[in-house]
PDB file of C-alpha atoms and ligand atoms in Angstrom:
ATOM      1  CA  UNK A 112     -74.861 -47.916 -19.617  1.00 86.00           C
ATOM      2  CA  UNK A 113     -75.481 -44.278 -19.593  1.00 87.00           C
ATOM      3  CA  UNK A 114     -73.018 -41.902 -17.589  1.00 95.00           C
ATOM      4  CA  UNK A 115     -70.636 -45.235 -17.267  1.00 98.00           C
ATOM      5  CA  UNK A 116     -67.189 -44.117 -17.876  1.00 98.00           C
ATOM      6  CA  UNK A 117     -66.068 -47.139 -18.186  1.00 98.00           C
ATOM      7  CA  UNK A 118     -68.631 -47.416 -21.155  1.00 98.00           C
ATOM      8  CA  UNK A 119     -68.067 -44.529 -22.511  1.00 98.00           C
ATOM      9  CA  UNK A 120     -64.643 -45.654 -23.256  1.00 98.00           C
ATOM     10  CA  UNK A 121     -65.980 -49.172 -24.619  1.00 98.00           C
ATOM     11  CA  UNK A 122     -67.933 -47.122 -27.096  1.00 98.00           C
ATOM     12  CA  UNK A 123     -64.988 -44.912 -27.978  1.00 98.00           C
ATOM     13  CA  UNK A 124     -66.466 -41.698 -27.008  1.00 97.00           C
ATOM     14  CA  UNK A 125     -63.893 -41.101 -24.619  1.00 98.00           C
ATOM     15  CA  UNK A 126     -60.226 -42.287 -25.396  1.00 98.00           C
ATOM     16  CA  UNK A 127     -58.037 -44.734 -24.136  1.00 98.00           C
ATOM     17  CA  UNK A 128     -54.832 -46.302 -24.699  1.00 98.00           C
ATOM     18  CA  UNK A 129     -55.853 -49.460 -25.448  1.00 98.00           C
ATOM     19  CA  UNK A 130     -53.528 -52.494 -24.440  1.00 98.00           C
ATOM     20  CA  UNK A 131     -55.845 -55.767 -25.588  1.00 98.00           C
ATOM     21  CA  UNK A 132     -59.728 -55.922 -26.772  1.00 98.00           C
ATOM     22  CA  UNK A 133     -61.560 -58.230 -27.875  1.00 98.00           C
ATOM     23  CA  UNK A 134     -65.620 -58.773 -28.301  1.00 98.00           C
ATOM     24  CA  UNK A 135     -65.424 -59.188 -24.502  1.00 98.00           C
ATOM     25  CA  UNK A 136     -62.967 -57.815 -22.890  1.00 98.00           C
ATOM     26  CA  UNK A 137     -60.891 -54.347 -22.817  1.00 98.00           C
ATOM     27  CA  UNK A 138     -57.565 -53.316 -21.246  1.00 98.00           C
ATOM     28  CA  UNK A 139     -56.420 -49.884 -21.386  1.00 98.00           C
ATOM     29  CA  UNK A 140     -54.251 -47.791 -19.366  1.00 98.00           C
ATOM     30  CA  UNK A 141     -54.818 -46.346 -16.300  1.00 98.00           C
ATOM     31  CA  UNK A 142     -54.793 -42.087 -16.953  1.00 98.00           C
ATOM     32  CA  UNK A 143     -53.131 -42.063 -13.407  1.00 98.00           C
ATOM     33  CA  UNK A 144     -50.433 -44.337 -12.713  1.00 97.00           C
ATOM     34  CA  UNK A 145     -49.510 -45.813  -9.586  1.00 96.00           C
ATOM     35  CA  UNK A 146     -46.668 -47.973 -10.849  1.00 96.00           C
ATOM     36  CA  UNK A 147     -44.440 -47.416 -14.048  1.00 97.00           C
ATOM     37  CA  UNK A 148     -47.211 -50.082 -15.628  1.00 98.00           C
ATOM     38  CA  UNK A 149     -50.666 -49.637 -14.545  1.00 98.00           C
ATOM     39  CA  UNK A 150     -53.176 -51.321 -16.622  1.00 98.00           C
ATOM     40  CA  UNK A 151     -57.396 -51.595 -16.399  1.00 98.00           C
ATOM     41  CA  UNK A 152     -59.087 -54.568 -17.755  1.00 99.00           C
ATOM     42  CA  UNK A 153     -62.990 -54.461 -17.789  1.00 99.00           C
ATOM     43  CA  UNK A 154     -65.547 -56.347 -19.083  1.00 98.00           C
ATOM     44  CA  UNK A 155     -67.713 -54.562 -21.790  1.00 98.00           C
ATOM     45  CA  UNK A 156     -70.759 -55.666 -20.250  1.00 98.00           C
ATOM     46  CA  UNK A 157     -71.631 -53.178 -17.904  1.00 98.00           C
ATOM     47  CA  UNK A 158     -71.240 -54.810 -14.360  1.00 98.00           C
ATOM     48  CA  UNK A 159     -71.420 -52.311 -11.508  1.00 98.00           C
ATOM     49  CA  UNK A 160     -68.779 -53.760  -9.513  1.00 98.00           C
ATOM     50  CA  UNK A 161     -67.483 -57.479  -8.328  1.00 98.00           C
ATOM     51  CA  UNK A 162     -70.983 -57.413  -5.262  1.00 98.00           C
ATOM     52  CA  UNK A 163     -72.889 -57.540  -8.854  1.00 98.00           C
ATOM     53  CA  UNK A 164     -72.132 -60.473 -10.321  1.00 98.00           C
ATOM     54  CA  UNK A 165     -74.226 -63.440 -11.476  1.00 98.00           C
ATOM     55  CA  UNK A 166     -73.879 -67.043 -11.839  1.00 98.00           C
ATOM     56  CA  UNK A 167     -73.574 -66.194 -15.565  1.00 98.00           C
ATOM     57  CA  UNK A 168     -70.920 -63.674 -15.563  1.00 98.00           C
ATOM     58  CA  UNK A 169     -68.365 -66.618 -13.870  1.00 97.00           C
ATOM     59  CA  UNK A 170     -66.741 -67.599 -16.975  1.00 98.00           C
ATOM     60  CA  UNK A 171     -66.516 -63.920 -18.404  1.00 98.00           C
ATOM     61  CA  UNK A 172     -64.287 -63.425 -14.747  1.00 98.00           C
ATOM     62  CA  UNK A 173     -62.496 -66.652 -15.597  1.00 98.00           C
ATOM     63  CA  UNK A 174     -61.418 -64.970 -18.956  1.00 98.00           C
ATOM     64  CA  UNK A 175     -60.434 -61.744 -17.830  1.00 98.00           C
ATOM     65  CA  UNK A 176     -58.247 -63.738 -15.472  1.00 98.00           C
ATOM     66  CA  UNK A 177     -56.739 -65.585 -18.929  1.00 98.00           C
ATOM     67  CA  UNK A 178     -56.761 -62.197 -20.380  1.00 98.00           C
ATOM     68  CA  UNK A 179     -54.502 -60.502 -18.103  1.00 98.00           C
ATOM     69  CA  UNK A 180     -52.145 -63.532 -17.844  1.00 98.00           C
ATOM     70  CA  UNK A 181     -51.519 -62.696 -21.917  1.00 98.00           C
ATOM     71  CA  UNK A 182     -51.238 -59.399 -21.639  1.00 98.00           C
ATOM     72  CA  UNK A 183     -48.155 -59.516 -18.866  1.00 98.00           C
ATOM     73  CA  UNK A 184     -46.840 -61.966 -21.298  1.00 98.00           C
ATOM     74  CA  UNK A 185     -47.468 -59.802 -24.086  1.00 98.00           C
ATOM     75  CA  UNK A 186     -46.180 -56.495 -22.182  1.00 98.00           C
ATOM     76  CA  UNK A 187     -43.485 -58.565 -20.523  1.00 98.00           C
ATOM     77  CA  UNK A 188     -43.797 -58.888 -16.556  1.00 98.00           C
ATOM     78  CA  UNK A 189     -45.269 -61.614 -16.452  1.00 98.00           C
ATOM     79  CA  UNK A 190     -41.679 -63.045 -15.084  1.00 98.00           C
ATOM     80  CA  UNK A 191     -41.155 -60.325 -13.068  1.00 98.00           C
ATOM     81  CA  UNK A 192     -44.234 -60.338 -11.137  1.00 98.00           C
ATOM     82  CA  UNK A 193     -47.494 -57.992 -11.101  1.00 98.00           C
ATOM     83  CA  UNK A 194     -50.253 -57.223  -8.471  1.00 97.00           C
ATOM     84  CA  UNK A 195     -54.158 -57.763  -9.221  1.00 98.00           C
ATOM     85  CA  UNK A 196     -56.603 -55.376  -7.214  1.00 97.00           C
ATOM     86  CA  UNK A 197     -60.401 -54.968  -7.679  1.00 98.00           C
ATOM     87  CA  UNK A 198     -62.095 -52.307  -5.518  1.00 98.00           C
ATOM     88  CA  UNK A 199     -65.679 -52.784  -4.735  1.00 98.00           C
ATOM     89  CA  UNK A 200     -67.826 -50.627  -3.099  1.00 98.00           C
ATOM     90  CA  UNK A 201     -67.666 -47.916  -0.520  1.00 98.00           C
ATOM     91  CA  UNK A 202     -65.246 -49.535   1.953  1.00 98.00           C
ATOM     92  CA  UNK A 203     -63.534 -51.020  -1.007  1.00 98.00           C
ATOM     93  CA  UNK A 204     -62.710 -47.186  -2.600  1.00 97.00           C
ATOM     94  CA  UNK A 205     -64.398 -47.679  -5.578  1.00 98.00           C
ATOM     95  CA  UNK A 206     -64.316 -44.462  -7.760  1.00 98.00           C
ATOM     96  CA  UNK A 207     -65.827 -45.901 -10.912  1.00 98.00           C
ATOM     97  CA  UNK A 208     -68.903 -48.016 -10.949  1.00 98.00           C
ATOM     98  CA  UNK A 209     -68.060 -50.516 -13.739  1.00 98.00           C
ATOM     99  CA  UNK A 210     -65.892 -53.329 -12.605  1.00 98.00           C
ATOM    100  CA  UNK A 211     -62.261 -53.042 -13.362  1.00 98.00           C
ATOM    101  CA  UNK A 212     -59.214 -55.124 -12.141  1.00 98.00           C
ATOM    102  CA  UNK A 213     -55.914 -53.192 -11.670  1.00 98.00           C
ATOM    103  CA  UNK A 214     -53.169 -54.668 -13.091  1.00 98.00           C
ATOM    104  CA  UNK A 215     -49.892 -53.098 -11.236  1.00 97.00           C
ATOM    105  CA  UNK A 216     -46.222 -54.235 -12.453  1.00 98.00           C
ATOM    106  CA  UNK A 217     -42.922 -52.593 -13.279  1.00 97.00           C
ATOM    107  CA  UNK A 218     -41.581 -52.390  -9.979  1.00 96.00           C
ATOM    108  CA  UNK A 219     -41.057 -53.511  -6.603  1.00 94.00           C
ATOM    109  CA  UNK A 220     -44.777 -52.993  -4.710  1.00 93.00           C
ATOM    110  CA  UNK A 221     -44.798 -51.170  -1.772  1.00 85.00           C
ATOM    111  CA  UNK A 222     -47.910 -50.528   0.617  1.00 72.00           C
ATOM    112  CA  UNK A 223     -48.511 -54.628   1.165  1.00 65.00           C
ATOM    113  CA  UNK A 224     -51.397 -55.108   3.633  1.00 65.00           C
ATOM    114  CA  UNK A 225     -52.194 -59.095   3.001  1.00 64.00           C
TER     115      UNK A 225
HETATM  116  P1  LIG B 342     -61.142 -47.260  -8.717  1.00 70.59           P
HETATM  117  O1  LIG B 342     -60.738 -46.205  -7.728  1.00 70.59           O
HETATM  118  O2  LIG B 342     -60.751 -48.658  -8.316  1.00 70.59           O
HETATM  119  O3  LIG B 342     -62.603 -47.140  -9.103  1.00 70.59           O
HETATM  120  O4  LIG B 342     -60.270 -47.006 -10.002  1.00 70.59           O
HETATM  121  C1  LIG B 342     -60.648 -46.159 -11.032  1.00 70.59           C
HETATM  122  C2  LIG B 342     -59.417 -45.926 -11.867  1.00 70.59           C
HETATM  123  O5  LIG B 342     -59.820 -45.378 -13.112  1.00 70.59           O
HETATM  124  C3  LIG B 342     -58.407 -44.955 -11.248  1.00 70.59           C
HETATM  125  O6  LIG B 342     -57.146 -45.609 -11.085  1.00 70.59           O
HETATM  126  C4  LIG B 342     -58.344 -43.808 -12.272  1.00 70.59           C
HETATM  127  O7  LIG B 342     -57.048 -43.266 -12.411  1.00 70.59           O
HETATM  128  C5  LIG B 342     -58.805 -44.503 -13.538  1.00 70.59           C
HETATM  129  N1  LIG B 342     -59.395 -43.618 -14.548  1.00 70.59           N
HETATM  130  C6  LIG B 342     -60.303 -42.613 -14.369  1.00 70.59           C
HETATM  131  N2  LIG B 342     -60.627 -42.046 -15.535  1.00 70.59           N
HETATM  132  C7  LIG B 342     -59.909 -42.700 -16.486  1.00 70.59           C
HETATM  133  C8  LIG B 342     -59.798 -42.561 -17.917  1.00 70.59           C
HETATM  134  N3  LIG B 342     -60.505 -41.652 -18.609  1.00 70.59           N
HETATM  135  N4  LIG B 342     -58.948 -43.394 -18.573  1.00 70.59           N
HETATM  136  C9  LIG B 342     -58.220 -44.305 -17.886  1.00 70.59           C
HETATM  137  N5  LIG B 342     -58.291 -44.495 -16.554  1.00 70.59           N
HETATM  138  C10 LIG B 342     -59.118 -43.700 -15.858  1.00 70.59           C
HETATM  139 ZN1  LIG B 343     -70.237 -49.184 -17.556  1.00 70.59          ZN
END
């Protein structure tokens, strides 16, 4: 989509330290940290946010959920323990309007509300 971020770095026109792609799926780092790992995985088909999708978009989520079980395997907390946040919407304090799931890890999390 036009004026996506998000797609603008699936394209390559903007960079992005890339952690795991595939035809699918990307995972880059965040630019602005909130924990010593901070990681973005998206899928490459724009999807404005988790309210958007579809019956057929269910097993793409199932695999980004597969996805970022390798990748804290691969970057190695996966023992240690990570945190998985999607915002969605206003209320939610979505900035960018292509779905993205956080992946936070490296330390101890602070700021737990459930
Ligand atoms: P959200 O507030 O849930 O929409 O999260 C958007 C995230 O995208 C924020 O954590 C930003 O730091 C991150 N972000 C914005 N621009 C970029 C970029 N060019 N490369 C990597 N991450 C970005
Ligand atoms: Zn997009």
């Amino acid at each position: 989509m036009e004026d996506c971020l998000f797609c603008k770095i699936i394209k390559g026109e903007i960079p992005s330290k890339k952690v795991y792609e595939d035809e699918e799926v990307l995972a880059f780092h965040d630019i602005n940290p909130e924990a010593p790992i901070h990681i973005l995985v998206i899928p490459k088909k724009h999807i404005t946010s988790l309210a958007h999708i579809t019956k057929e978009d269910e097993a793409l989520i199932g695999k980004i959920f597969g996805v970022i079980n390798k990748i804290s395997e691969e970057q190695g907390f996966k023992e240690d323990g990570y945190r998985v946040i999607t915002n969605c919407g206003k209320n939610g304090g979505q900035s960018i309007k292509h779905l993205h799931f956080h992946i936070l890890a490296g330390k101890m999390l602070g700021e737990k509300i459930l």
